[in-house]
Tab-separated table of C-alpha atoms in Angstrom:
chain	number	residue	atom	x	y	z
A	1	MET	CA	12.577	5.623	-18.084
A	2	GLY	CA	9.340	6.177	-18.886
A	3	TRP	CA	6.520	3.104	-18.878
A	4	PRO	CA	6.554	0.817	-22.645
A	5	THR	CA	3.873	3.167	-24.542
A	6	GLU	CA	2.934	0.632	-27.808
A	7	PRO	CA	-0.307	-0.662	-28.361
A	8	HIS	CA	0.746	-4.101	-28.385
A	9	VAL	CA	2.604	-3.953	-24.924
A	10	GLY	CA	0.981	-4.742	-21.549
A	11	ALA	CA	3.541	-3.543	-18.765
A	12	ALA	CA	3.986	-3.109	-14.981
A	13	CYS	CA	6.555	-1.311	-12.804
A	14	GLY	CA	8.248	-2.654	-10.586
A	15	LYS	CA	8.084	-1.455	-6.260
A	16	LEU	CA	9.543	-0.934	-3.003
A	17	TYR	CA	7.926	-0.406	0.275
A	18	VAL	CA	8.768	3.587	1.681
A	19	THR	CA	6.689	2.799	4.476
A	20	GLY	CA	3.997	0.759	5.808
A	21	GLU	CA	5.454	-2.752	4.838
A	22	TYR	CA	4.076	-5.001	7.396
A	23	ALA	CA	1.558	-2.914	8.750
A	24	VAL	CA	-0.143	-3.033	5.309
A	25	MET	CA	-1.509	-6.672	6.019
A	26	THR	CA	-4.065	-4.998	7.948
A	27	PRO	CA	-6.738	-3.588	5.765
A	28	GLY	CA	-7.304	0.141	7.406
A	29	ALA	CA	-3.584	0.669	8.083
A	30	ARG	CA	-1.803	2.580	5.104
A	31	ALA	CA	1.546	2.094	3.237
A	32	VAL	CA	3.260	4.729	0.259
A	33	LEU	CA	5.312	2.545	-1.893
A	34	VAL	CA	7.320	4.100	-5.083
A	35	GLY	CA	7.172	2.470	-8.549
A	36	VAL	CA	10.957	1.642	-9.449
A	37	ASP	CA	11.121	2.162	-13.162
A	38	ARG	CA	12.552	-1.154	-14.044
A	39	PHE	CA	9.424	-3.249	-15.911
A	40	LEU	CA	7.522	-6.610	-16.610
A	41	THR	CA	6.293	-6.643	-20.277
A	42	ALA	CA	3.742	-8.652	-21.957
A	43	THR	CA	3.886	-8.485	-25.709
A	44	VAL	CA	0.948	-9.390	-27.621
A	45	ARG	CA	0.577	-10.235	-31.852
A	46	GLY	CA	-2.809	-12.546	-33.543
A	47	ALA	CA	-1.647	-16.242	-33.335
A	48	ASP	CA	-2.243	-18.145	-36.267
A	49	GLY	CA	-3.252	-21.107	-34.635
A	50	PRO	CA	-3.897	-21.878	-30.774
A	51	GLY	CA	-2.278	-19.335	-28.836
A	52	PHE	CA	0.424	-19.615	-26.194
A	53	VAL	CA	2.545	-17.822	-22.730
A	54	ARG	CA	6.536	-18.041	-23.811
A	55	SER	CA	8.432	-17.357	-20.867
A	56	ALA	CA	12.018	-18.196	-20.065
A	57	HIS	CA	10.703	-19.182	-16.372
A	58	PHE	CA	8.948	-21.435	-17.910
A	59	GLY	CA	12.356	-23.902	-18.649
A	60	PRO	CA	14.049	-23.869	-21.624
A	61	GLU	CA	13.405	-22.934	-25.563
A	62	GLY	CA	11.770	-25.626	-26.474
A	63	ALA	CA	9.880	-26.285	-22.857
A	64	ASP	CA	9.356	-22.018	-22.478
A	65	LYS	CA	5.363	-22.301	-24.646
A	66	ARG	CA	2.406	-23.039	-22.299
A	67	LYS	CA	-0.259	-23.218	-25.450
A	68	TYR	CA	-4.474	-22.291	-25.144
A	69	GLU	CA	-7.307	-22.056	-26.561
A	70	SER	CA	-10.276	-19.851	-25.596
A	71	LEU	CA	-13.894	-20.012	-25.119
A	72	PRO	CA	-16.275	-17.311	-27.147
A	73	ASP	CA	-16.936	-16.391	-22.906
A	74	GLY	CA	-13.139	-16.460	-22.337
A	75	HIS	CA	-12.823	-19.524	-20.868
A	76	LEU	CA	-9.543	-20.742	-22.420
A	77	THR	CA	-8.140	-24.701	-22.351
A	78	PHE	CA	-4.933	-24.743	-21.177
A	79	LEU	CA	-3.530	-27.611	-24.239
A	80	THR	CA	0.555	-27.201	-22.341
A	81	PRO	CA	0.068	-29.488	-19.295
A	82	HIS	CA	1.314	-27.311	-15.777
A	83	SER	CA	0.971	-27.093	-12.352
A	84	PRO	CA	-2.312	-23.112	-11.791
A	85	ASP	CA	-0.235	-20.157	-10.858
A	86	ILE	CA	-0.276	-17.158	-10.690
A	87	VAL	CA	0.078	-16.891	-14.642
A	88	THR	CA	-2.606	-18.821	-15.685
A	89	SER	CA	-4.845	-17.470	-13.624
A	90	ALA	CA	-4.300	-13.729	-15.047
A	91	VAL	CA	-4.896	-15.335	-18.190
A	92	GLN	CA	-7.366	-16.197	-17.612
A	93	VAL	CA	-8.530	-13.086	-15.863
A	94	GLY	CA	-6.860	-11.180	-18.648
A	95	TYR	CA	-9.581	-13.100	-21.061
A	96	GLU	CA	-12.432	-13.060	-18.827
A	97	VAL	CA	-12.981	-9.333	-19.034
A	98	ALA	CA	-11.200	-8.495	-22.797
A	99	ALA	CA	-15.422	-10.796	-23.647
A	100	HIS	CA	-17.161	-9.273	-21.324
A	101	ARG	CA	-15.865	-6.016	-22.525
A	102	SER	CA	-15.509	-7.023	-26.374
A	103	GLY	CA	-17.910	-9.223	-26.688
A	104	SER	CA	-15.224	-11.608	-28.665
A	105	VAL	CA	-11.798	-12.680	-28.153
A	106	ARG	CA	-8.636	-14.349	-29.712
A	107	GLU	CA	-5.696	-16.248	-29.773
A	108	LEU	CA	-2.942	-14.098	-28.383
A	109	GLU	CA	1.211	-15.017	-28.904
A	110	ILE	CA	2.220	-13.546	-25.270
A	111	SER	CA	5.953	-13.092	-24.718
A	112	ILE	CA	6.830	-12.443	-20.658
A	113	GLU	CA	10.353	-10.588	-20.038
A	114	SER	CA	11.507	-8.974	-17.148
A	115	ASP	CA	14.377	-6.339	-15.843
A	116	LEU	CA	13.584	-7.022	-12.228
A	117	ASP	CA	16.435	-9.605	-11.420
A	118	ASP	CA	19.792	-9.925	-11.955
A	119	PRO	CA	20.683	-10.383	-15.506
A	120	GLU	CA	23.910	-12.348	-14.489
A	121	THR	CA	22.288	-14.381	-11.176
A	122	GLY	CA	18.511	-14.900	-12.662
A	123	ARG	CA	18.101	-14.159	-8.565
A	124	LYS	CA	15.351	-11.093	-7.959
A	125	TYR	CA	15.868	-8.187	-7.254
A	126	GLY	CA	11.917	-8.041	-4.654
A	127	LEU	CA	10.551	-5.113	-6.825
A	128	GLY	CA	7.712	-7.304	-6.312
A	129	SER	CA	7.510	-10.119	-9.094
A	130	SER	CA	4.546	-11.159	-9.355
A	131	GLY	CA	2.177	-8.966	-9.264
A	132	ALA	CA	4.256	-6.983	-12.199
A	133	VAL	CA	3.354	-10.293	-14.021
A	134	THR	CA	-0.698	-10.044	-13.419
A	135	VAL	CA	-0.337	-6.886	-13.990
A	136	ALA	CA	1.095	-6.972	-16.765
A	137	LEU	CA	-0.572	-9.902	-18.966
A	138	ILE	CA	-4.286	-8.468	-17.857
A	139	ASP	CA	-3.246	-5.453	-19.275
A	140	ALA	CA	-1.823	-7.564	-22.388
A	141	ILE	CA	-4.300	-9.214	-22.913
A	142	THR	CA	-7.266	-6.228	-22.317
A	143	LYS	CA	-4.604	-3.832	-24.446
A	144	ALA	CA	-5.423	-6.632	-27.565
A	145	HIS	CA	-9.176	-5.973	-26.993
A	146	ASP	CA	-9.618	-2.602	-27.643
A	147	CYS	CA	-10.585	-2.449	-24.060
A	148	ALA	CA	-7.401	-1.204	-21.420
A	149	LEU	CA	-8.271	-0.621	-17.886
A	150	ARG	CA	-7.680	2.302	-15.622
A	151	PRO	CA	-5.428	1.672	-12.982
A	152	VAL	CA	-7.887	0.954	-10.019
A	153	GLU	CA	-9.775	-1.255	-12.766
A	154	LEU	CA	-5.953	-3.119	-13.036
A	155	PHE	CA	-5.609	-3.623	-9.608
A	156	LYS	CA	-9.155	-5.647	-9.153
A	157	ALA	CA	-8.422	-7.526	-11.385
A	158	ALA	CA	-4.584	-8.319	-10.871
A	159	TYR	CA	-6.033	-9.254	-7.715
A	160	LEU	CA	-8.942	-11.585	-8.426
A	161	ALA	CA	-6.445	-13.152	-9.996
A	162	SER	CA	-4.123	-13.270	-7.685
A	163	ALA	CA	-7.147	-14.986	-5.572
A	164	ARG	CA	-7.556	-17.642	-7.583
A	165	ALA	CA	-4.277	-18.503	-7.605
A	166	GLY	CA	-4.637	-18.444	-4.148
A	167	ALA	CA	-1.362	-15.762	-4.295
A	168	LEU	CA	-2.469	-12.861	-1.942
A	169	GLY	CA	-1.298	-11.732	-0.120
A	170	SER	CA	-1.553	-7.142	1.017
A	171	SER	CA	-1.401	-6.788	-3.329
A	172	GLY	CA	0.758	-3.299	-2.614
A	173	ASP	CA	2.875	-4.309	-5.286
A	174	ILE	CA	0.212	-5.204	-7.592
A	175	ALA	CA	-1.310	-1.519	-6.652
A	176	CYS	CA	1.983	-0.200	-7.383
A	177	SER	CA	2.922	-1.360	-10.132
A	178	ALA	CA	-1.105	-0.975	-11.561
A	179	ALA	CA	-0.575	3.082	-10.672
A	180	GLY	CA	2.926	3.396	-11.079
A	181	GLY	CA	4.799	6.795	-9.437
A	182	LEU	CA	4.314	7.139	-5.419
A	183	VAL	CA	1.501	5.204	-4.524
A	184	LEU	CA	-0.992	5.327	-1.268
A	185	TYR	CA	-2.454	2.238	-0.491
A	186	SER	CA	-4.641	0.954	1.330
A	187	ARG	CA	-6.089	-3.030	1.940
A	188	PRO	CA	-10.099	-3.463	1.026
A	189	GLU	CA	-11.496	-5.158	3.313
A	190	PRO	CA	-12.324	-8.672	2.215
A	191	VAL	CA	-13.706	-9.416	-0.577
A	192	ASP	CA	-16.197	-12.253	-1.821
A	193	THR	CA	-13.879	-13.691	-5.276
A	194	ASP	CA	-16.109	-15.697	-5.485
A	195	GLY	CA	-17.979	-13.358	-7.210
A	196	ASP	CA	-18.803	-11.870	-11.293
A	197	LEU	CA	-15.667	-11.329	-12.244
A	198	ASN	CA	-16.352	-7.684	-14.480
A	199	GLU	CA	-19.685	-6.958	-11.396
A	200	LEU	CA	-16.565	-6.953	-9.032
A	201	ILE	CA	-14.148	-5.101	-11.016
A	202	ALA	CA	-17.768	-2.251	-11.138
A	203	ALA	CA	-18.131	-2.075	-7.283
A	204	GLU	CA	-16.999	-0.482	-4.661
A	205	TRP	CA	-14.341	-1.777	-2.981
A	206	PRO	CA	-14.679	-0.353	1.270
A	207	GLY	CA	-11.814	0.558	2.205
A	208	LEU	CA	-9.600	0.351	-0.781
A	209	ILE	CA	-7.075	3.476	-0.994
A	210	LEU	CA	-5.294	3.308	-4.613
A	211	GLU	CA	-3.767	7.404	-5.188
A	212	SER	CA	-0.849	8.344	-7.633
A	213	THR	CA	0.844	11.253	-7.591
A	214	ASP	CA	4.947	11.015	-9.256
A	215	TRP	CA	8.199	11.445	-6.413
A	216	PRO	CA	9.284	14.229	-5.322
A	217	ALA	CA	11.411	16.308	-8.295
A	218	VAL	CA	14.201	18.184	-6.166
A	219	MET	CA	14.424	14.472	-3.858
A	220	THR	CA	17.034	11.531	-5.046
A	221	PHE	CA	16.021	7.953	-4.116
A	222	LEU	CA	18.879	5.848	-4.342
A	223	ILE	CA	17.920	1.787	-4.316
A	224	GLY	CA	20.862	-0.726	-2.480
A	225	TRP	CA	20.110	-4.297	-3.267
A	226	THR	CA	21.749	-7.035	-0.870
A	227	GLY	CA	21.725	-9.927	-3.654
A	228	ARG	CA	20.368	-12.088	-0.410
A	229	PRO	CA	16.450	-12.485	-2.028
A	230	VAL	CA	14.214	-13.475	0.427
A	231	LYS	CA	10.762	-15.321	0.034
A	232	THR	CA	8.344	-13.023	1.222
A	233	ASP	CA	5.551	-15.502	2.034
A	234	GLU	CA	7.741	-17.151	4.758
A	235	GLN	CA	8.901	-14.002	6.145
A	236	LEU	CA	5.567	-12.667	6.639
A	237	VAL	CA	4.603	-15.809	8.260
A	238	ALA	CA	8.072	-15.760	10.208
A	239	ALA	CA	7.461	-12.129	11.640
A	240	GLY	CA	4.160	-14.128	13.282
A	241	LYS	CA	0.056	-13.340	13.051
A	242	THR	CA	-2.023	-10.084	11.421
A	243	SER	CA	-3.432	-9.857	15.022
A	244	GLY	CA	-2.779	-9.103	18.493
A	245	SER	CA	-1.416	-5.987	20.928
A	246	THR	CA	1.328	-5.977	18.394
A	247	TYR	CA	0.355	-5.797	15.585
A	248	GLU	CA	-1.890	-2.980	15.932
A	249	SER	CA	0.894	-0.447	17.276
A	250	LEU	CA	2.818	-1.652	13.912
A	251	ALA	CA	-0.228	-0.874	12.416
A	252	GLU	CA	-0.733	2.639	14.068
A	253	ASP	CA	2.489	3.419	13.657
A	254	ALA	CA	3.550	2.762	10.166
A	255	THR	CA	-0.136	4.623	9.233
A	256	ALA	CA	1.276	7.377	11.002
A	257	ALA	CA	4.690	7.333	9.051
A	258	SER	CA	2.883	6.792	5.179
A	259	ASP	CA	0.637	9.854	6.736
A	260	ARG	CA	3.251	12.178	7.550
A	261	LEU	CA	4.599	11.507	4.461
A	262	TRP	CA	2.199	11.448	2.190
A	263	GLY	CA	0.798	14.580	2.997
A	264	SER	CA	4.220	16.478	3.178
A	265	LEU	CA	4.886	15.969	-0.756
A	266	GLU	CA	6.266	19.010	-1.106
A	267	ASN	CA	8.761	19.330	2.556
A	268	PRO	CA	12.220	17.189	1.596
A	269	GLU	CA	12.267	17.603	5.607
A	270	GLU	CA	9.309	16.230	6.672
A	271	ILE	CA	9.494	13.243	4.030
A	272	MET	CA	12.864	11.883	4.946
A	273	ALA	CA	11.784	12.172	9.123
A	274	ALA	CA	8.295	9.865	7.730
A	275	VAL	CA	11.157	7.487	6.187
A	276	SER	CA	13.638	7.181	9.111
A	277	ASP	CA	10.424	7.010	11.495
A	278	MET	CA	9.737	3.856	9.625
A	279	ARG	CA	12.851	2.675	10.205
A	280	VAL	CA	12.047	2.403	13.778
A	281	VAL	CA	8.566	0.928	13.270
A	282	LEU	CA	9.897	-1.738	12.129
A	283	ARG	CA	12.808	-2.214	14.389
A	284	LYS	CA	10.685	-2.228	17.580
A	285	HIS	CA	8.391	-4.591	15.781
A	286	ALA	CA	11.093	-6.620	14.799
A	287	GLN	CA	12.226	-7.059	18.229
A	288	ALA	CA	9.216	-7.752	19.308
A	289	ARG	CA	8.504	-10.816	17.139
A	290	GLY	CA	12.013	-12.318	17.337
A	291	VAL	CA	12.478	-11.924	14.178
A	292	VAL	CA	15.153	-10.389	11.785
A	293	ILE	CA	13.913	-7.705	9.235
A	294	GLU	CA	16.724	-5.339	9.309
A	295	THR	CA	19.812	-7.121	8.501
A	296	PRO	CA	23.248	-6.921	9.069
A	297	LEU	CA	23.379	-5.974	5.355
A	298	LEU	CA	21.175	-3.657	4.908
A	299	ALA	CA	21.232	-1.935	8.860
A	300	ALA	CA	24.908	-0.985	6.740
A	301	LEU	CA	23.210	0.376	3.888
A	302	SER	CA	20.714	2.625	5.673
A	303	ASP	CA	23.350	4.319	8.598
A	304	SER	CA	25.578	4.736	4.718
A	305	ALA	CA	22.709	6.509	3.824
A	306	ASP	CA	21.931	8.183	7.193
A	307	SER	CA	25.767	9.060	7.410
A	308	GLN	CA	25.740	11.641	4.490
A	309	GLY	CA	22.358	13.503	4.887
A	310	PHE	CA	19.792	10.571	3.741
A	311	ALA	CA	17.331	8.089	5.083
A	312	GLY	CA	17.782	5.559	4.828
A	313	LYS	CA	15.565	2.144	5.756
A	314	SER	CA	15.386	-1.506	4.549
A	315	SER	CA	12.294	-1.517	2.164
A	316	GLY	CA	9.444	-4.924	1.933
A	317	ALA	CA	9.499	-8.294	4.209
A	318	GLY	CA	13.150	-7.200	4.683
A	319	GLY	CA	15.472	-10.079	6.037
A	320	GLY	CA	17.794	-9.463	2.448
A	321	ASP	CA	16.832	-7.909	-0.486
A	322	CYS	CA	16.619	-4.248	-0.680
A	323	GLY	CA	17.095	-0.666	1.350
A	324	ILE	CA	16.938	2.357	0.087
A	325	ALA	CA	17.992	5.841	0.680
A	326	VAL	CA	16.215	9.490	-0.288
A	327	GLY	CA	17.517	12.992	0.566
A	328	LEU	CA	17.746	16.377	-1.838
A	329	ARG	CA	19.637	15.385	-4.394
A	330	ASP	CA	23.183	15.719	-3.940
A	331	PRO	CA	26.075	14.041	-6.659
A	332	GLU	CA	28.911	14.397	-4.351
A	333	ALA	CA	26.657	12.305	-1.169
A	334	GLU	CA	25.220	10.438	-3.829
A	335	ASP	CA	28.623	9.343	-4.684
A	336	GLN	CA	29.638	8.669	-1.373
A	337	ILE	CA	26.810	6.077	-0.425
A	338	ARG	CA	26.701	3.783	-3.335
A	339	ALA	CA	30.404	4.480	-2.621
A	340	ARG	CA	30.152	2.878	0.400
A	341	TRP	CA	27.378	-0.004	-0.064
A	342	ARG	CA	29.849	-1.444	-3.042
A	343	GLU	CA	32.673	-1.178	-0.222
A	344	ASP	CA	29.841	-3.714	1.970
A	345	LEU	CA	29.122	-6.062	-1.193
A	346	ILE	CA	25.978	-3.523	-2.031
A	347	GLN	CA	25.143	-3.619	-4.849
A	348	PRO	CA	23.306	-0.102	-6.243
A	349	LEU	CA	20.392	-0.025	-8.668
A	350	ASP	CA	20.323	1.490	-11.067
A	351	ALA	CA	17.146	2.059	-10.909
A	352	GLY	CA	14.967	5.138	-9.457
A	353	PRO	CA	10.956	6.133	-9.225
A	354	CYS	CA	9.038	5.578	-12.525
A	355	PRO	CA	5.866	8.606	-13.552
A	356	ARG	CA	2.361	7.025	-13.017
A	357	ARG	CA	1.766	4.973	-15.792
A	358	PRO	CA	0.530	6.947	-18.481
């Protein structure tokens, strides 16, 4: 599945960590993520009256809209009472960028739709929906004002929107949603997020690494979902502060796995070895911190992959959500892995790596 390319649609892909989760909270530590070909979209059209943002997550039909009015400088007044959140912040940032780059703004009807949740239960797959909605909204609003942003600009704008909303984590999900494909990412040094928004987007950000390429065509990337969503923020708190010798070791070992993978994109065996290295790193960290990252289900998922000559591991915060299996294309082995997952009540997702953002 490719990226939505309609001019009136803003889009963001899902994400999964291949290497570097947890460690990426430390500036300078590197992670590799893969964009997943499940998309969150924000569709826009001109509004005759007040603009609005619509999402089923806001509530049932009739309560699913947040109306707003804009000023020429891009600042918004929301007419529908609601608690400020990442959606409000992303829309505001999108308008401020549009006002600066286009010289004027207009009200829009914006509709959010997501493939990042289970359609039957509404439970999240753990594919980075918060980062994706932030990126998709800013992408949609700037496109609607004929000033679409490049991936690194889109990342910076979404990062600043997340900071304003008090929802700033590692931002690996934002980086992956902004760039797509296979992404090498390192968190920037602390940014003065109180500065001028557009000047910040134009500035160099020390420490930021955001590179993207396509997933190797000779390799398969399988995704299994345990059906047990985990709140990343709570899991990160449980894993301890991002300081001290334990985290220094984690950052060093995880960065080594990320560099091994990124430097071996034409060598499938090295890619699989890097994934296996990262599984060991996470197990070591979990033991040192006394937390559960690789649950029994995620361990079974990974072991099933390993038994077929693939490399498996949990992806992201762990404690639930998704795991991955990577290996050379082999339909028979892939079917065996999926069958074992189903036996263990793990759902293979009909998804894989997406290309880079067009």
